[in-house]
mmCIF file with all atom_site columns, C-alpha atoms in Angstrom:
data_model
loop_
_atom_site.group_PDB
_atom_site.id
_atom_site.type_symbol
_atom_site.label_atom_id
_atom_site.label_alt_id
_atom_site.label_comp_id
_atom_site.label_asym_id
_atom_site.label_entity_id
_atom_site.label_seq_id
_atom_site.pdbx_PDB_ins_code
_atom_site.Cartn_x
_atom_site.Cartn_y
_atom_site.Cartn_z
_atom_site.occupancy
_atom_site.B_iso_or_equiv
_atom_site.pdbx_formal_charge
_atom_site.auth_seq_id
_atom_site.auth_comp_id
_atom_site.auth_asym_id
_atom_site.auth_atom_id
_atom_site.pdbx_PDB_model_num
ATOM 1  C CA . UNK A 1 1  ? 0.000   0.000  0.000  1.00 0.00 ? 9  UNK A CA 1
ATOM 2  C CA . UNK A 1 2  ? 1.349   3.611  -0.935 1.00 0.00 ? 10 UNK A CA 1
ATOM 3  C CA . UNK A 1 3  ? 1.521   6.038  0.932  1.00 0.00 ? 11 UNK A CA 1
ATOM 4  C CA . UNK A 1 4  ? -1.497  8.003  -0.348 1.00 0.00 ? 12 UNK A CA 1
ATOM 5  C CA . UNK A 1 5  ? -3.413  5.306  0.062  1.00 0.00 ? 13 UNK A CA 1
ATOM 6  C CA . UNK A 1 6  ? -2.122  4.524  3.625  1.00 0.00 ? 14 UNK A CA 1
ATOM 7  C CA . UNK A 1 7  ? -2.792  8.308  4.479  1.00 0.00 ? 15 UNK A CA 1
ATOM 8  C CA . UNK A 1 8  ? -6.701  8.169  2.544  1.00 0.00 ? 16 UNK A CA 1
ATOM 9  C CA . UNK A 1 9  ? -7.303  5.328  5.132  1.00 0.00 ? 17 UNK A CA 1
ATOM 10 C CA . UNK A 1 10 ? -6.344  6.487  7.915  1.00 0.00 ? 18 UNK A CA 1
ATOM 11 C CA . UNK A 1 11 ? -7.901  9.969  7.422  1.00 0.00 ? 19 UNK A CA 1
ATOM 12 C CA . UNK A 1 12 ? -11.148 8.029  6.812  1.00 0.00 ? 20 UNK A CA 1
ATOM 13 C CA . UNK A 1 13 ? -11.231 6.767  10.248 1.00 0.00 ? 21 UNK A CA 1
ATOM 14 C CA . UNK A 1 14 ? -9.570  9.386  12.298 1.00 0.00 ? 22 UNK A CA 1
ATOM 15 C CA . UNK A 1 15 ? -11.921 11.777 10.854 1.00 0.00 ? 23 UNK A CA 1
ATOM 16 C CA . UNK A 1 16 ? -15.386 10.392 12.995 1.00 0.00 ? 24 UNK A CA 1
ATOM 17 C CA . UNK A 1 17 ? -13.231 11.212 15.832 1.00 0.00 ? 25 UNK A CA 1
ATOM 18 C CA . UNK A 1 18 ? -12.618 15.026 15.616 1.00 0.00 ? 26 UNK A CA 1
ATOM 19 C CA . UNK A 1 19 ? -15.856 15.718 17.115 1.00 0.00 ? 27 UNK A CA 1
ATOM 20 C CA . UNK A 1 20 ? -15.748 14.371 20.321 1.00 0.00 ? 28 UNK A CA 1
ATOM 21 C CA . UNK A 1 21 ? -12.392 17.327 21.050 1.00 0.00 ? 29 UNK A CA 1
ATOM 22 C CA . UNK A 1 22 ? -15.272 19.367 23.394 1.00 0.00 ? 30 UNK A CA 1
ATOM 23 C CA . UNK A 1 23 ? -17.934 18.977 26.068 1.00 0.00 ? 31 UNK A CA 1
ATOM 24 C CA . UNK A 1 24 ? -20.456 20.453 24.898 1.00 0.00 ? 32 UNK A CA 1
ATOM 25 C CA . UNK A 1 25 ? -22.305 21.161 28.423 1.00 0.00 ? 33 UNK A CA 1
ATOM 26 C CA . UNK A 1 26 ? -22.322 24.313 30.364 1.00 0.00 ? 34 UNK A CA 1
ATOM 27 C CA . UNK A 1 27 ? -21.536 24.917 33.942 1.00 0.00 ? 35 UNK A CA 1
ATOM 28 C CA . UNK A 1 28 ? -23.892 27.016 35.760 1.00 0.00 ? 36 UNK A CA 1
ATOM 29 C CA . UNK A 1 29 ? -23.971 27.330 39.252 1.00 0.00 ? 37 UNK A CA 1
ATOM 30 C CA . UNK A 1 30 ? -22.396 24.369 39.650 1.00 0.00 ? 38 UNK A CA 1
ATOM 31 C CA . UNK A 1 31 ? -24.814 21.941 37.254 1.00 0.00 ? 39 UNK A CA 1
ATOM 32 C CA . UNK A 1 32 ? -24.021 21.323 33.614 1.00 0.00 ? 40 UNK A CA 1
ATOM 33 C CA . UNK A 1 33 ? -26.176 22.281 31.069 1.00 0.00 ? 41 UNK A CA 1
ATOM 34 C CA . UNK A 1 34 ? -26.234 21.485 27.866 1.00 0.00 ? 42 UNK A CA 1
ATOM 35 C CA . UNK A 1 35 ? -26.161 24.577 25.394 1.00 0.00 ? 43 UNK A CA 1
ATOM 36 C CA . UNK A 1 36 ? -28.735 24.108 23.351 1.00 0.00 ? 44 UNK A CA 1
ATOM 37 C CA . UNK A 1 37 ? -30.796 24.778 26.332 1.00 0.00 ? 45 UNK A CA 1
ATOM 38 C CA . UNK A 1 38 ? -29.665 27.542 27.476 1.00 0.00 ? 46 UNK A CA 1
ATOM 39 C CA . UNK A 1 39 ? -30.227 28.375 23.842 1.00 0.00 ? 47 UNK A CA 1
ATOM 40 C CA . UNK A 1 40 ? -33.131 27.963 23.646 1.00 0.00 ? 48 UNK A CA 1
ATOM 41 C CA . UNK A 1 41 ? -34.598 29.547 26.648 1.00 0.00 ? 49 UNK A CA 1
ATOM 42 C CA . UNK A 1 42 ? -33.080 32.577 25.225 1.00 0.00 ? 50 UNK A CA 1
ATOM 43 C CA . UNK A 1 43 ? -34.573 31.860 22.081 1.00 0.00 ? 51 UNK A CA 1
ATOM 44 C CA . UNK A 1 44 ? -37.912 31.718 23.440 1.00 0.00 ? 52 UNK A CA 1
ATOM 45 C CA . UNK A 1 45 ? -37.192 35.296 25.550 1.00 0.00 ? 53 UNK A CA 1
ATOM 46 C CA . UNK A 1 46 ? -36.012 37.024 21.921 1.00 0.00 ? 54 UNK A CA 1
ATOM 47 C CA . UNK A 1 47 ? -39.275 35.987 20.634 1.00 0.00 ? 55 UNK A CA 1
ATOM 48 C CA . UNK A 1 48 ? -41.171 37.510 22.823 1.00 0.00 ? 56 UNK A CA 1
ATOM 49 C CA . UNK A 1 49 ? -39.429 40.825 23.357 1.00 0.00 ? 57 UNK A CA 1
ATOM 50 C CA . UNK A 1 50 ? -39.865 40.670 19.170 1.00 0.00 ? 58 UNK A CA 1
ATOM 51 C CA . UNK A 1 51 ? -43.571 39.842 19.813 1.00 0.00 ? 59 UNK A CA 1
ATOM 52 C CA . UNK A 1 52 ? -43.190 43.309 22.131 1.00 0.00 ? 60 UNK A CA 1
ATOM 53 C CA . UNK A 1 53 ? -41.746 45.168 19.827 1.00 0.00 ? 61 UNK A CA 1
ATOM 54 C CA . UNK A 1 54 ? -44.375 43.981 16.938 1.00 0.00 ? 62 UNK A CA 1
ATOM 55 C CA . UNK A 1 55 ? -46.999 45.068 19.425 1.00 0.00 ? 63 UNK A CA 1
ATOM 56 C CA . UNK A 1 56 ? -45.961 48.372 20.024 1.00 0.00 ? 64 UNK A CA 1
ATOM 57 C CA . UNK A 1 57 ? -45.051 49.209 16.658 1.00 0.00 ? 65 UNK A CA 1
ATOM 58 C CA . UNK A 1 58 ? -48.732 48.029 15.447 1.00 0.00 ? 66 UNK A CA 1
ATOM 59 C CA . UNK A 1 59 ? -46.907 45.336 13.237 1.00 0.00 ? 67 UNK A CA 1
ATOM 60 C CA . UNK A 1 60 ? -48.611 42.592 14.866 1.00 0.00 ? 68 UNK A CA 1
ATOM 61 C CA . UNK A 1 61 ? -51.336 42.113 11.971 1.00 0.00 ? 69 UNK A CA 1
ATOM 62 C CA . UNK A 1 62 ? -48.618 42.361 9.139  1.00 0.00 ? 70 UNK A CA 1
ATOM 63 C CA . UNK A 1 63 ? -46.214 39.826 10.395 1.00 0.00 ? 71 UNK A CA 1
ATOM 64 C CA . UNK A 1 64 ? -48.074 36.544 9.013  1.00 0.00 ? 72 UNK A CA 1
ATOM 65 C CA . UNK A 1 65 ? -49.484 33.659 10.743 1.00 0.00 ? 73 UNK A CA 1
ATOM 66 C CA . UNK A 1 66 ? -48.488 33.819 14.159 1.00 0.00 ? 74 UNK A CA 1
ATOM 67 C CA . UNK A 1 67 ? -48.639 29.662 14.420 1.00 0.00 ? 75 UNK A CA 1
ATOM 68 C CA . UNK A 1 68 ? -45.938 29.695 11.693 1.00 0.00 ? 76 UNK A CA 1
ATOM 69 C CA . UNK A 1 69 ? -44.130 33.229 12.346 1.00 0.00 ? 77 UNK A CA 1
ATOM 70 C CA . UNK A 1 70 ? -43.485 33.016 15.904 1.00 0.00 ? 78 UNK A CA 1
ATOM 71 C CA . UNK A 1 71 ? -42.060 29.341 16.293 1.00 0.00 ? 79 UNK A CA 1
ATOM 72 C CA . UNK A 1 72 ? -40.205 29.914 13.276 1.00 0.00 ? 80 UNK A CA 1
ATOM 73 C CA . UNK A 1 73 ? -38.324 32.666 15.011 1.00 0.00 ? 81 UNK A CA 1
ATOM 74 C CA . UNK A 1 74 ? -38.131 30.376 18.292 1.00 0.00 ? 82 UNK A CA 1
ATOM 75 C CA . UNK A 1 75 ? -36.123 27.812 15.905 1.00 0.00 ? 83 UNK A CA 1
ATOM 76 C CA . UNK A 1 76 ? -34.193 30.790 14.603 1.00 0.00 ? 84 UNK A CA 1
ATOM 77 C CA . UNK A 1 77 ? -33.092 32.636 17.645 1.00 0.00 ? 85 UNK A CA 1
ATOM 78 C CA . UNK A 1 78 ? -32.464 29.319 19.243 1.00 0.00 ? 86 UNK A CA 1
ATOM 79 C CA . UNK A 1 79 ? -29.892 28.067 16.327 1.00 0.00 ? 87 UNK A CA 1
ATOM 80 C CA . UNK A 1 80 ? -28.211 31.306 15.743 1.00 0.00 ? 88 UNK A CA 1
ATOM 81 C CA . UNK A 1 81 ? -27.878 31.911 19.664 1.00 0.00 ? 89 UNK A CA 1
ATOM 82 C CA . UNK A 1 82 ? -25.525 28.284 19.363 1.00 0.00 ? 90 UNK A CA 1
ATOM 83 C CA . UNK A 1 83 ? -23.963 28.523 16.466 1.00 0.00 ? 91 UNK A CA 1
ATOM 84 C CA . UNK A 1 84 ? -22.086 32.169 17.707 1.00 0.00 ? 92 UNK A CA 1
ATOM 85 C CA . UNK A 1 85 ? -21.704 30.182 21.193 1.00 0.00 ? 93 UNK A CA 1
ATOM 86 C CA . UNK A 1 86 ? -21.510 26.958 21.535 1.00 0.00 ? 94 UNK A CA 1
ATOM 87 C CA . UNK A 1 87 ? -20.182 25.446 18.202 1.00 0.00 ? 95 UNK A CA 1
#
C-alpha cells in the first residue's frame, strides 16, 4: 500500500473522531447544562421581546401567521444563539 493510500485510510477513520475534542455542556452554578438549552430559553425570551416590539409598533397584523411566524423565530433565535456560542 502507498503512501497516499495509507494516508486516505487512515484519514477516513480518524476523521469520525474530531468531534468528540469538546464537552459540549455548560456549567452554571455548579450543574451542567447542555447549550442548546440555554439556547433555547433565550430563544424563546427574543421571541417575545420581538412579539413586544411587533406590538408596540402596530406590526402585529402584518407579520403573518403567528402559528408559523413566531415558532419559526423560536427555531431561529435558538440556532443562531448556538452557532455564535456553543459550536
Amino acid at each position: 500500500m502507498n503512501k497516499k493510500a495509507c494516508f486516505l485510510v487512515s484519514t477516513t477513520f480518524a476523521l469520525p473522531l474530531a468531534g468528540c475534542g469538546r464537552n459540549p455542556n455548560v456549567e452554571i452554578v455548579g450543574s451542567y447544562f447542555p447549550g442548546w438549552m440555554i439556547s433555547l430559553v433565550a430563544g424563546i425570551a427574543l421571541t417575545g421581546l420581538a412579539h413586544a416590539g411587533f406590538r408596540r409598533y402596530g406590526l402585529v397584523h402584518t407579520v403573518g401567521h403567528p402559528a408559523i411566524i413566531y415558532p419559526g423565530m423560536v427555531v431561529l433565535f435558538t440556532c443562531l444563539l448556538w452557532l455564535c456560542f456553543f459550536a
